[in-house]
Amino acid sequence: MEIIIISCNKKIASKGKSLINPYRMAKKVLFIVGSMNQTWQMHAISKNLPEYDCWFSQFFTDQKWANALMKYTPIFKGTIFSGQFKANSEKYLRANGLQIDYRAQKNKYDLIVYCSDLHVPKRMQQIKMIWVQEGMTDKLTLWSKVIKALGVSGGLSGNTSLNGSSNICDIYCAGSEGYKEQFVRLGTDREKIVVTGIPNYDDIEQYLENDFPYKDYVMVATTDMRETFRAENRPAFIRHAVKIANGRQLLFKLHPNEKFKRAEREIKKHAPEGTMIYQKGNTNHMIANCCELITQYSTVVYVGLALGKKVHSYFDLEELKRLAPVQNGGTSAIKIAGICRDVLGPVKKIEETAERYELEQSA
């Protein structure tokens, strides 16, 4: 039995004869993934690029000191560099028959599609790059401003506040006009940014049809602040949620990166008996069935806003409404794939791609 790669995504077996890979000479595209949300949307984009040889890699660095820390210490396990993020993403990639080239060591690439520009290895910067917004960015802190002023890697800010602002990539795919303006303020050239929507947050109404068995509860969506080295008073937050619920049924959906047993113990201590606690499950379906949504720093607040729920957030709600991703019926991945084709194709200047897509958006 001979296994031959015949597309960017699948392998087939053939007995007794060789098959020619029709994409052997196709241009190669590397998708950089991180969290499962980032991995899902990169896969969605790649599905619309069947004529290219698509590969995937977990977010990585070439810095030897950082790789040594990843190998010998747990310091990066709460980040998209390693730990459960890498394990879950690669499990998904293998389950879907996708080609993995961790750290871009197997091939030379014609295009790289990044889920975060907080760190981009220097050798990657020599290749055409597209950045795709994955969700909301964290609040800009004093330390973030210092990092930005020093001109060093945005990843040193310790959060995602500077994601989309490095100006390194050739094209930036933003979720909304509000985010486009934010990225411009933080240093990315306006002519590089295209408002495409965010693949996982561009068709929120679809979640109204679901089989989640409960309804009309107050839902709390937590954030992995402690796991990503940020301060949080979780007991105080739980008590605040209990106060908002005012006797109504509570449901907690924990961030997948959280230490579950610790979070569960805290909820049981500070919330009423009978409070529902979920570590896994479809968060969007849970939000669709709730009567009120309480969040911290979570992109899922946009699901609540799009569905007309009363929401609570650590972010200013008016600002969130301004930043909310465009709802385009689930076509963001298709639009981003089209941009990939333009960048890989015969355009004279990459900037012309962004300009043309912006004109089409406003037409």
CSV table of C-alpha atoms in Angstrom, one decimal:
chain,number,residue,atom,x,y,z
A,1,MET,CA,0.0,0.0,0.0
A,2,GLU,CA,1.4,3.4,-1.0
A,3,ILE,CA,0.2,6.6,0.6
A,4,ILE,CA,0.4,9.6,-1.6
A,5,ILE,CA,-0.5,13.2,-0.6
A,6,ILE,CA,-2.9,14.4,-3.3
A,7,SER,CA,-4.2,17.6,-1.8
A,8,CYS,CA,-3.4,20.2,0.9
A,9,ASN,CA,-5.6,18.4,3.4
A,10,LYS,CA,-6.0,14.6,2.7
A,11,LYS,CA,-4.1,11.4,2.0
A,12,ILE,CA,-5.4,8.4,0.1
A,13,ALA,CA,-4.2,4.9,-0.3
A,14,SER,CA,-3.7,3.1,-3.6
A,15,LYS,CA,-2.9,-0.5,-4.4
A,16,GLY,CA,-0.7,-1.5,-7.3
A,17,LYS,CA,-0.2,2.0,-8.9
A,18,SER,CA,1.3,5.3,-8.1
A,19,LEU,CA,-0.7,8.5,-8.0
A,20,ILE,CA,0.7,11.9,-8.9
A,21,ASN,CA,0.2,14.7,-6.4
A,22,PRO,CA,-1.6,17.4,-8.4
A,23,TYR,CA,-0.4,20.0,-6.0
A,24,ARG,CA,3.3,19.0,-6.0
A,25,MET,CA,4.2,22.2,-7.7
A,26,ALA,CA,1.6,24.3,-5.9
A,27,LYS,CA,2.5,27.3,-3.9
A,28,LYS,CA,2.9,26.5,-0.2
A,29,VAL,CA,0.9,28.2,2.6
A,30,LEU,CA,1.7,27.9,6.3
A,31,PHE,CA,-1.0,28.6,8.8
A,32,ILE,CA,0.1,29.5,12.3
A,33,VAL,CA,-2.3,28.2,14.9
A,34,GLY,CA,-2.6,28.7,18.7
A,35,SER,CA,-5.7,28.2,20.7
A,36,MET,CA,-8.5,26.0,19.4
A,37,ASN,CA,-10.4,29.1,18.3
A,38,GLN,CA,-7.4,30.2,16.2
A,39,THR,CA,-6.9,26.6,14.9
A,40,TRP,CA,-10.6,26.3,13.8
A,41,GLN,CA,-10.5,29.6,11.9
A,42,MET,CA,-7.2,28.8,10.2
A,43,HIS,CA,-8.7,25.5,9.1
A,44,ALA,CA,-11.8,27.3,7.8
A,45,ILE,CA,-9.6,29.6,5.7
A,46,SER,CA,-7.5,26.7,4.3
A,47,LYS,CA,-10.7,24.9,3.2
A,48,ASN,CA,-11.2,27.7,0.7
A,49,LEU,CA,-7.7,27.3,-0.7
A,50,PRO,CA,-7.8,23.7,-2.2
A,51,GLU,CA,-5.4,24.6,-5.0
A,52,TYR,CA,-2.5,25.4,-2.6
A,53,ASP,CA,-0.3,23.1,-0.6
A,54,CYS,CA,-1.5,24.0,2.9
A,55,TRP,CA,0.5,23.3,6.1
A,56,PHE,CA,0.0,24.1,9.8
A,57,SER,CA,2.3,24.9,12.7
A,58,GLN,CA,1.7,25.8,16.3
A,59,PHE,CA,2.8,29.3,17.3
A,60,PHE,CA,6.5,29.2,17.8
A,61,THR,CA,9.8,31.1,18.3
A,62,ASP,CA,13.3,30.6,17.1
A,63,GLN,CA,14.8,32.1,20.3
A,64,LYS,CA,16.9,29.4,21.9
A,65,TRP,CA,16.4,30.7,25.5
A,66,ALA,CA,12.6,30.6,25.1
A,67,ASN,CA,12.6,27.1,23.6
A,68,ALA,CA,14.8,25.9,26.5
A,69,LEU,CA,12.3,27.3,29.0
A,70,MET,CA,9.5,25.6,27.1
A,71,LYS,CA,11.4,22.3,27.2
A,72,TYR,CA,12.5,22.3,30.8
A,73,THR,CA,10.1,24.5,32.7
A,74,PRO,CA,6.3,25.0,32.8
A,75,ILE,CA,6.5,28.8,32.3
A,76,PHE,CA,5.0,28.8,28.8
A,77,LYS,CA,2.3,26.1,29.4
A,78,GLY,CA,-0.4,28.7,29.9
A,79,THR,CA,0.4,30.3,26.5
A,80,ILE,CA,-0.2,29.3,22.9
A,81,PHE,CA,3.4,28.3,22.5
A,82,SER,CA,3.0,25.0,24.3
A,83,GLY,CA,1.1,23.0,26.9
A,84,GLN,CA,-2.5,22.0,26.3
A,85,PHE,CA,-2.8,24.6,23.5
A,86,LYS,CA,-0.2,22.9,21.4
A,87,ALA,CA,-1.5,19.4,22.3
A,88,ASN,CA,-5.1,20.2,21.5
A,89,SER,CA,-4.3,22.0,18.3
A,90,GLU,CA,-2.1,19.2,17.0
A,91,LYS,CA,-4.6,16.6,18.0
A,92,TYR,CA,-7.3,18.5,15.9
A,93,LEU,CA,-4.9,18.9,13.0
A,94,ARG,CA,-4.1,15.2,12.9
A,95,ALA,CA,-7.7,14.2,13.3
A,96,ASN,CA,-8.6,16.3,10.2
A,97,GLY,CA,-5.8,14.9,8.1
A,98,LEU,CA,-4.0,18.3,8.0
A,99,GLN,CA,-0.3,18.6,7.3
A,100,ILE,CA,1.9,19.7,10.2
A,101,ASP,CA,5.2,21.4,9.9
A,102,TYR,CA,6.0,22.6,13.4
A,103,ARG,CA,8.4,25.5,13.4
A,104,ALA,CA,8.4,25.6,9.6
A,105,GLN,CA,11.3,23.2,9.2
A,106,LYS,CA,10.1,21.0,6.3
A,107,ASN,CA,9.3,23.4,3.5
A,108,LYS,CA,9.9,26.8,2.0
A,109,TYR,CA,6.7,28.8,2.0
A,110,ASP,CA,5.2,31.4,-0.3
A,111,LEU,CA,2.8,32.8,2.3
A,112,ILE,CA,2.3,32.6,6.0
A,113,VAL,CA,-1.0,33.3,7.7
A,114,TYR,CA,-0.6,34.3,11.3
A,115,CYS,CA,-3.0,34.2,14.2
A,116,SER,CA,-0.9,36.6,16.2
A,117,ASP,CA,1.8,39.1,15.4
A,118,LEU,CA,3.0,39.4,19.0
A,119,HIS,CA,6.0,37.4,18.0
A,120,VAL,CA,7.2,36.6,14.5
A,121,PRO,CA,10.6,35.0,14.0
A,122,LYS,CA,13.0,37.0,11.8
A,123,ARG,CA,13.3,34.3,9.2
A,124,MET,CA,9.5,34.3,8.8
A,125,GLN,CA,9.5,38.1,8.2
A,126,GLN,CA,11.2,37.5,4.8
A,127,ILE,CA,8.0,35.8,3.5
A,128,LYS,CA,4.7,37.3,2.6
A,129,MET,CA,2.5,37.4,5.7
A,130,ILE,CA,-1.2,37.9,6.4
A,131,TRP,CA,-2.5,38.4,9.9
A,132,VAL,CA,-6.0,37.3,10.9
A,133,GLN,CA,-7.8,38.7,13.9
A,134,GLU,CA,-9.0,35.9,16.2
A,135,GLY,CA,-11.0,37.7,18.8
A,136,MET,CA,-10.9,40.7,21.2
A,137,THR,CA,-7.7,42.1,22.4
A,138,ASP,CA,-6.8,42.8,26.0
A,139,LYS,CA,-6.9,46.2,27.6
A,140,LEU,CA,-3.9,48.4,26.9
A,141,THR,CA,-1.9,48.6,30.1
A,142,LEU,CA,0.9,50.9,31.2
A,143,TRP,CA,3.3,48.1,30.7
A,144,SER,CA,1.9,47.5,27.2
A,145,LYS,CA,2.6,51.2,26.4
A,146,VAL,CA,6.1,50.9,27.7
A,147,ILE,CA,6.7,47.8,25.5
A,148,LYS,CA,5.3,49.6,22.5
A,149,ALA,CA,7.5,52.7,23.1
A,150,LEU,CA,10.6,50.5,23.4
A,151,GLY,CA,9.8,48.9,20.0
A,152,VAL,CA,10.3,45.3,21.3
A,153,SER,CA,8.2,42.2,20.8
A,154,GLY,CA,4.5,42.8,21.7
A,155,GLY,CA,4.5,39.4,23.4
A,156,LEU,CA,6.5,40.9,26.3
A,157,SER,CA,3.4,42.8,27.3
A,158,GLY,CA,2.1,39.6,28.8
A,159,ASN,CA,-1.3,39.9,27.2
A,160,THR,CA,-2.9,40.4,23.8
A,161,SER,CA,-3.3,44.2,24.0
A,162,LEU,CA,-0.7,44.8,21.2
A,163,ASN,CA,-1.9,42.0,18.9
A,164,GLY,CA,-2.4,43.4,15.4
A,165,SER,CA,-0.1,46.4,16.0
A,166,SER,CA,3.4,45.3,15.0
A,167,ASN,CA,3.0,46.5,11.4
A,168,ILE,CA,5.2,43.5,10.4
A,169,CYS,CA,2.6,41.7,8.2
A,170,ASP,CA,1.7,42.6,4.6
A,171,ILE,CA,-2.0,42.5,5.2
A,172,TYR,CA,-4.1,42.7,8.4
A,173,CYS,CA,-7.6,41.2,8.4
A,174,ALA,CA,-9.6,43.0,11.0
A,175,GLY,CA,-13.0,42.1,12.6
A,176,SER,CA,-14.6,45.5,12.3
A,177,GLU,CA,-14.0,49.1,11.5
A,178,GLY,CA,-13.6,49.7,15.2
A,179,TYR,CA,-10.8,47.3,15.4
A,180,LYS,CA,-9.2,48.7,12.3
A,181,GLU,CA,-9.1,52.1,13.9
A,182,GLN,CA,-7.6,50.6,17.1
A,183,PHE,CA,-4.8,48.9,15.1
A,184,VAL,CA,-4.1,52.1,13.2
A,185,ARG,CA,-3.8,54.0,16.5
A,186,LEU,CA,-1.3,51.4,17.8
A,187,GLY,CA,0.9,51.6,14.8
A,188,THR,CA,-0.2,49.4,11.9
A,189,ASP,CA,-0.5,51.2,8.6
A,190,ARG,CA,-4.1,52.0,7.6
A,191,GLU,CA,-3.5,50.9,4.0
A,192,LYS,CA,-2.6,47.4,5.1
A,193,ILE,CA,-5.8,46.7,7.0
A,194,VAL,CA,-8.8,45.1,5.5
A,195,VAL,CA,-12.1,44.7,7.4
A,196,THR,CA,-13.1,41.0,6.7
A,197,GLY,CA,-14.9,39.9,9.8
A,198,ILE,CA,-13.7,37.1,12.1
A,199,PRO,CA,-14.4,33.6,10.9
A,200,ASN,CA,-15.7,32.3,14.2
A,201,TYR,CA,-17.8,35.4,15.1
A,202,ASP,CA,-19.4,36.4,11.8
A,203,ASP,CA,-22.7,34.4,11.9
A,204,ILE,CA,-23.8,34.5,15.5
A,205,GLU,CA,-27.5,33.9,14.7
A,206,GLN,CA,-26.8,30.3,13.8
A,207,TYR,CA,-26.3,29.5,17.5
A,208,LEU,CA,-30.0,30.1,18.3
A,209,GLU,CA,-30.7,26.6,16.9
A,210,ASN,CA,-29.1,24.3,19.4
A,211,ASP,CA,-29.8,21.3,21.6
A,212,PHE,CA,-28.4,22.6,24.9
A,213,PRO,CA,-31.0,21.4,27.4
A,214,TYR,CA,-31.2,24.4,29.7
A,215,LYS,CA,-32.6,28.0,29.2
A,216,ASP,CA,-33.2,31.3,30.9
A,217,TYR,CA,-30.3,31.2,33.3
A,218,VAL,CA,-27.7,33.8,34.1
A,219,MET,CA,-24.4,32.7,32.4
A,220,VAL,CA,-20.9,33.5,33.6
A,221,ALA,CA,-18.0,33.1,31.1
A,222,THR,CA,-14.7,33.3,32.9
A,223,THR,CA,-11.2,34.2,31.7
A,224,ASP,CA,-7.9,32.4,32.3
A,225,MET,CA,-6.3,35.5,33.9
A,226,ARG,CA,-4.5,33.6,36.6
A,227,GLU,CA,-3.2,31.0,34.2
A,228,THR,CA,-1.7,33.8,32.0
A,229,PHE,CA,0.0,35.5,34.9
A,230,ARG,CA,-2.6,38.3,35.5
A,231,ALA,CA,-4.1,39.2,38.9
A,232,GLU,CA,-7.7,38.2,39.7
A,233,ASN,CA,-9.9,38.1,42.7
A,234,ARG,CA,-12.0,35.1,41.6
A,235,PRO,CA,-14.1,34.9,44.9
A,236,ALA,CA,-15.1,38.5,44.5
A,237,PHE,CA,-16.0,38.0,40.9
A,238,ILE,CA,-18.2,35.0,41.8
A,239,ARG,CA,-20.0,36.9,44.5
A,240,HIS,CA,-20.6,39.8,42.0
A,241,ALA,CA,-22.2,37.3,39.6
A,242,VAL,CA,-24.4,35.9,42.4
A,243,LYS,CA,-25.5,39.5,43.2
A,244,ILE,CA,-26.4,40.1,39.5
A,245,ALA,CA,-28.3,36.8,39.3
A,246,ASN,CA,-30.4,37.8,42.3
A,247,GLY,CA,-31.7,34.3,43.0
A,248,ARG,CA,-31.9,33.2,39.3
A,249,GLN,CA,-30.2,30.0,38.1
A,250,LEU,CA,-26.5,30.5,37.5
A,251,LEU,CA,-24.4,28.7,35.0
A,252,PHE,CA,-20.6,29.0,34.9
A,253,LYS,CA,-18.7,28.1,31.7
A,254,LEU,CA,-15.0,28.0,32.5
A,255,HIS,CA,-12.2,29.0,30.1
A,256,PRO,CA,-10.6,25.9,28.7
A,257,ASN,CA,-7.2,27.0,29.9
A,258,GLU,CA,-8.3,27.2,33.5
A,259,LYS,CA,-7.4,24.9,36.3
A,260,PHE,CA,-10.7,23.2,36.6
A,261,LYS,CA,-10.6,21.7,40.1
A,262,ARG,CA,-9.6,25.0,41.7
A,263,ALA,CA,-12.3,27.0,39.8
A,264,GLU,CA,-14.9,24.4,40.6
A,265,ARG,CA,-14.0,24.5,44.3
A,266,GLU,CA,-14.3,28.3,44.4
A,267,ILE,CA,-17.6,28.4,42.6
A,268,LYS,CA,-19.1,25.8,45.0
A,269,LYS,CA,-17.9,27.8,47.9
A,270,HIS,CA,-19.2,31.2,46.9
A,271,ALA,CA,-22.2,30.5,44.6
A,272,PRO,CA,-25.6,29.0,45.6
A,273,GLU,CA,-26.1,25.2,45.7
A,274,GLY,CA,-27.3,24.0,42.3
A,275,THR,CA,-25.1,26.4,40.3
A,276,MET,CA,-24.2,24.6,37.0
A,277,ILE,CA,-20.5,24.4,36.2
A,278,TYR,CA,-19.2,23.4,32.7
A,279,GLN,CA,-15.6,22.9,31.7
A,280,LYS,CA,-16.5,21.8,28.2
A,281,GLY,CA,-19.4,22.2,25.8
A,282,ASN,CA,-20.5,24.7,23.1
A,283,THR,CA,-20.1,28.1,24.8
A,284,ASN,CA,-22.1,29.8,22.0
A,285,HIS,CA,-25.1,27.5,22.4
A,286,MET,CA,-25.0,28.2,26.2
A,287,ILE,CA,-25.0,32.0,25.5
A,288,ALA,CA,-27.8,31.7,23.0
A,289,ASN,CA,-30.0,30.1,25.7
A,290,CYS,CA,-29.2,32.4,28.6
A,291,CYS,CA,-31.2,35.4,29.7
A,292,GLU,CA,-28.1,37.5,30.8
A,293,LEU,CA,-24.4,37.1,30.2
A,294,ILE,CA,-21.6,38.0,32.6
A,295,THR,CA,-18.0,38.1,31.3
A,296,GLN,CA,-14.5,39.2,32.3
A,297,TYR,CA,-12.1,39.6,29.3
A,298,SER,CA,-13.7,37.2,26.8
A,299,THR,CA,-14.5,37.5,23.1
A,300,VAL,CA,-17.7,35.6,23.8
A,301,VAL,CA,-19.2,38.9,25.0
A,302,TYR,CA,-19.7,39.6,21.3
A,303,VAL,CA,-21.9,36.6,20.9
A,304,GLY,CA,-24.1,38.0,23.7
A,305,LEU,CA,-24.2,41.5,22.1
A,306,ALA,CA,-25.1,40.1,18.7
A,307,LEU,CA,-27.9,38.1,20.1
A,308,GLY,CA,-29.3,41.0,22.0
A,309,LYS,CA,-28.5,39.7,25.5
A,310,LYS,CA,-28.0,41.9,28.5
A,311,VAL,CA,-24.2,41.7,29.0
A,312,HIS,CA,-21.7,42.6,31.7
A,313,SER,CA,-18.0,42.9,31.0
A,314,TYR,CA,-14.7,44.3,32.4
A,315,PHE,CA,-14.6,46.3,29.1
A,316,ASP,CA,-16.7,49.4,28.5
A,317,LEU,CA,-19.9,48.2,26.8
A,318,GLU,CA,-20.1,51.2,24.4
A,319,GLU,CA,-16.6,50.5,23.3
A,320,LEU,CA,-17.5,46.8,22.8
A,321,LYS,CA,-20.4,47.8,20.6
A,322,ARG,CA,-18.1,49.9,18.5
A,323,LEU,CA,-15.6,47.1,18.2
A,324,ALA,CA,-18.1,44.2,17.6
A,325,PRO,CA,-17.1,42.0,14.6
A,326,VAL,CA,-19.2,42.4,11.5
A,327,GLN,CA,-21.9,39.9,10.8
A,328,ASN,CA,-21.6,38.8,7.2
A,329,GLY,CA,-23.4,35.4,7.2
A,330,GLY,CA,-20.2,33.4,7.8
A,331,THR,CA,-18.2,34.6,4.8
A,332,SER,CA,-15.1,35.9,6.5
A,333,ALA,CA,-13.0,32.8,5.8
A,334,ILE,CA,-13.9,33.0,2.1
A,335,LYS,CA,-12.9,36.7,2.0
A,336,ILE,CA,-9.6,36.0,3.8
A,337,ALA,CA,-8.9,33.1,1.4
A,338,GLY,CA,-9.5,35.5,-1.5
A,339,ILE,CA,-6.9,37.9,0.0
A,340,CYS,CA,-4.5,35.0,0.3
A,341,ARG,CA,-4.9,34.3,-3.4
A,342,ASP,CA,-4.3,38.0,-4.3
A,343,VAL,CA,-1.1,38.1,-2.2
A,344,LEU,CA,0.1,34.9,-3.8
A,345,GLY,CA,-0.9,36.0,-7.3
A,346,PRO,CA,0.3,38.6,-9.8
A,347,VAL,CA,-0.7,41.8,-8.0
A,348,LYS,CA,1.9,44.5,-8.6
A,349,LYS,CA,1.8,45.8,-5.1
A,350,ILE,CA,0.4,44.0,-2.0
A,351,GLU,CA,-1.1,47.3,-0.8
A,352,GLU,CA,-3.4,47.3,-3.8
A,353,THR,CA,-5.1,44.2,-2.4
A,354,ALA,CA,-6.2,46.0,0.8
A,355,GLU,CA,-7.3,49.0,-1.1
A,356,ARG,CA,-9.5,47.0,-3.5
A,357,TYR,CA,-11.1,45.0,-0.7
A,358,GLU,CA,-11.9,48.1,1.2
A,359,LEU,CA,-13.6,49.6,-1.8
A,360,GLU,CA,-15.6,46.5,-2.3
A,361,GLN,CA,-16.6,46.6,1.4
A,362,SER,CA,-17.9,50.1,1.2
A,363,ALA,CA,-19.7,49.7,-2.2
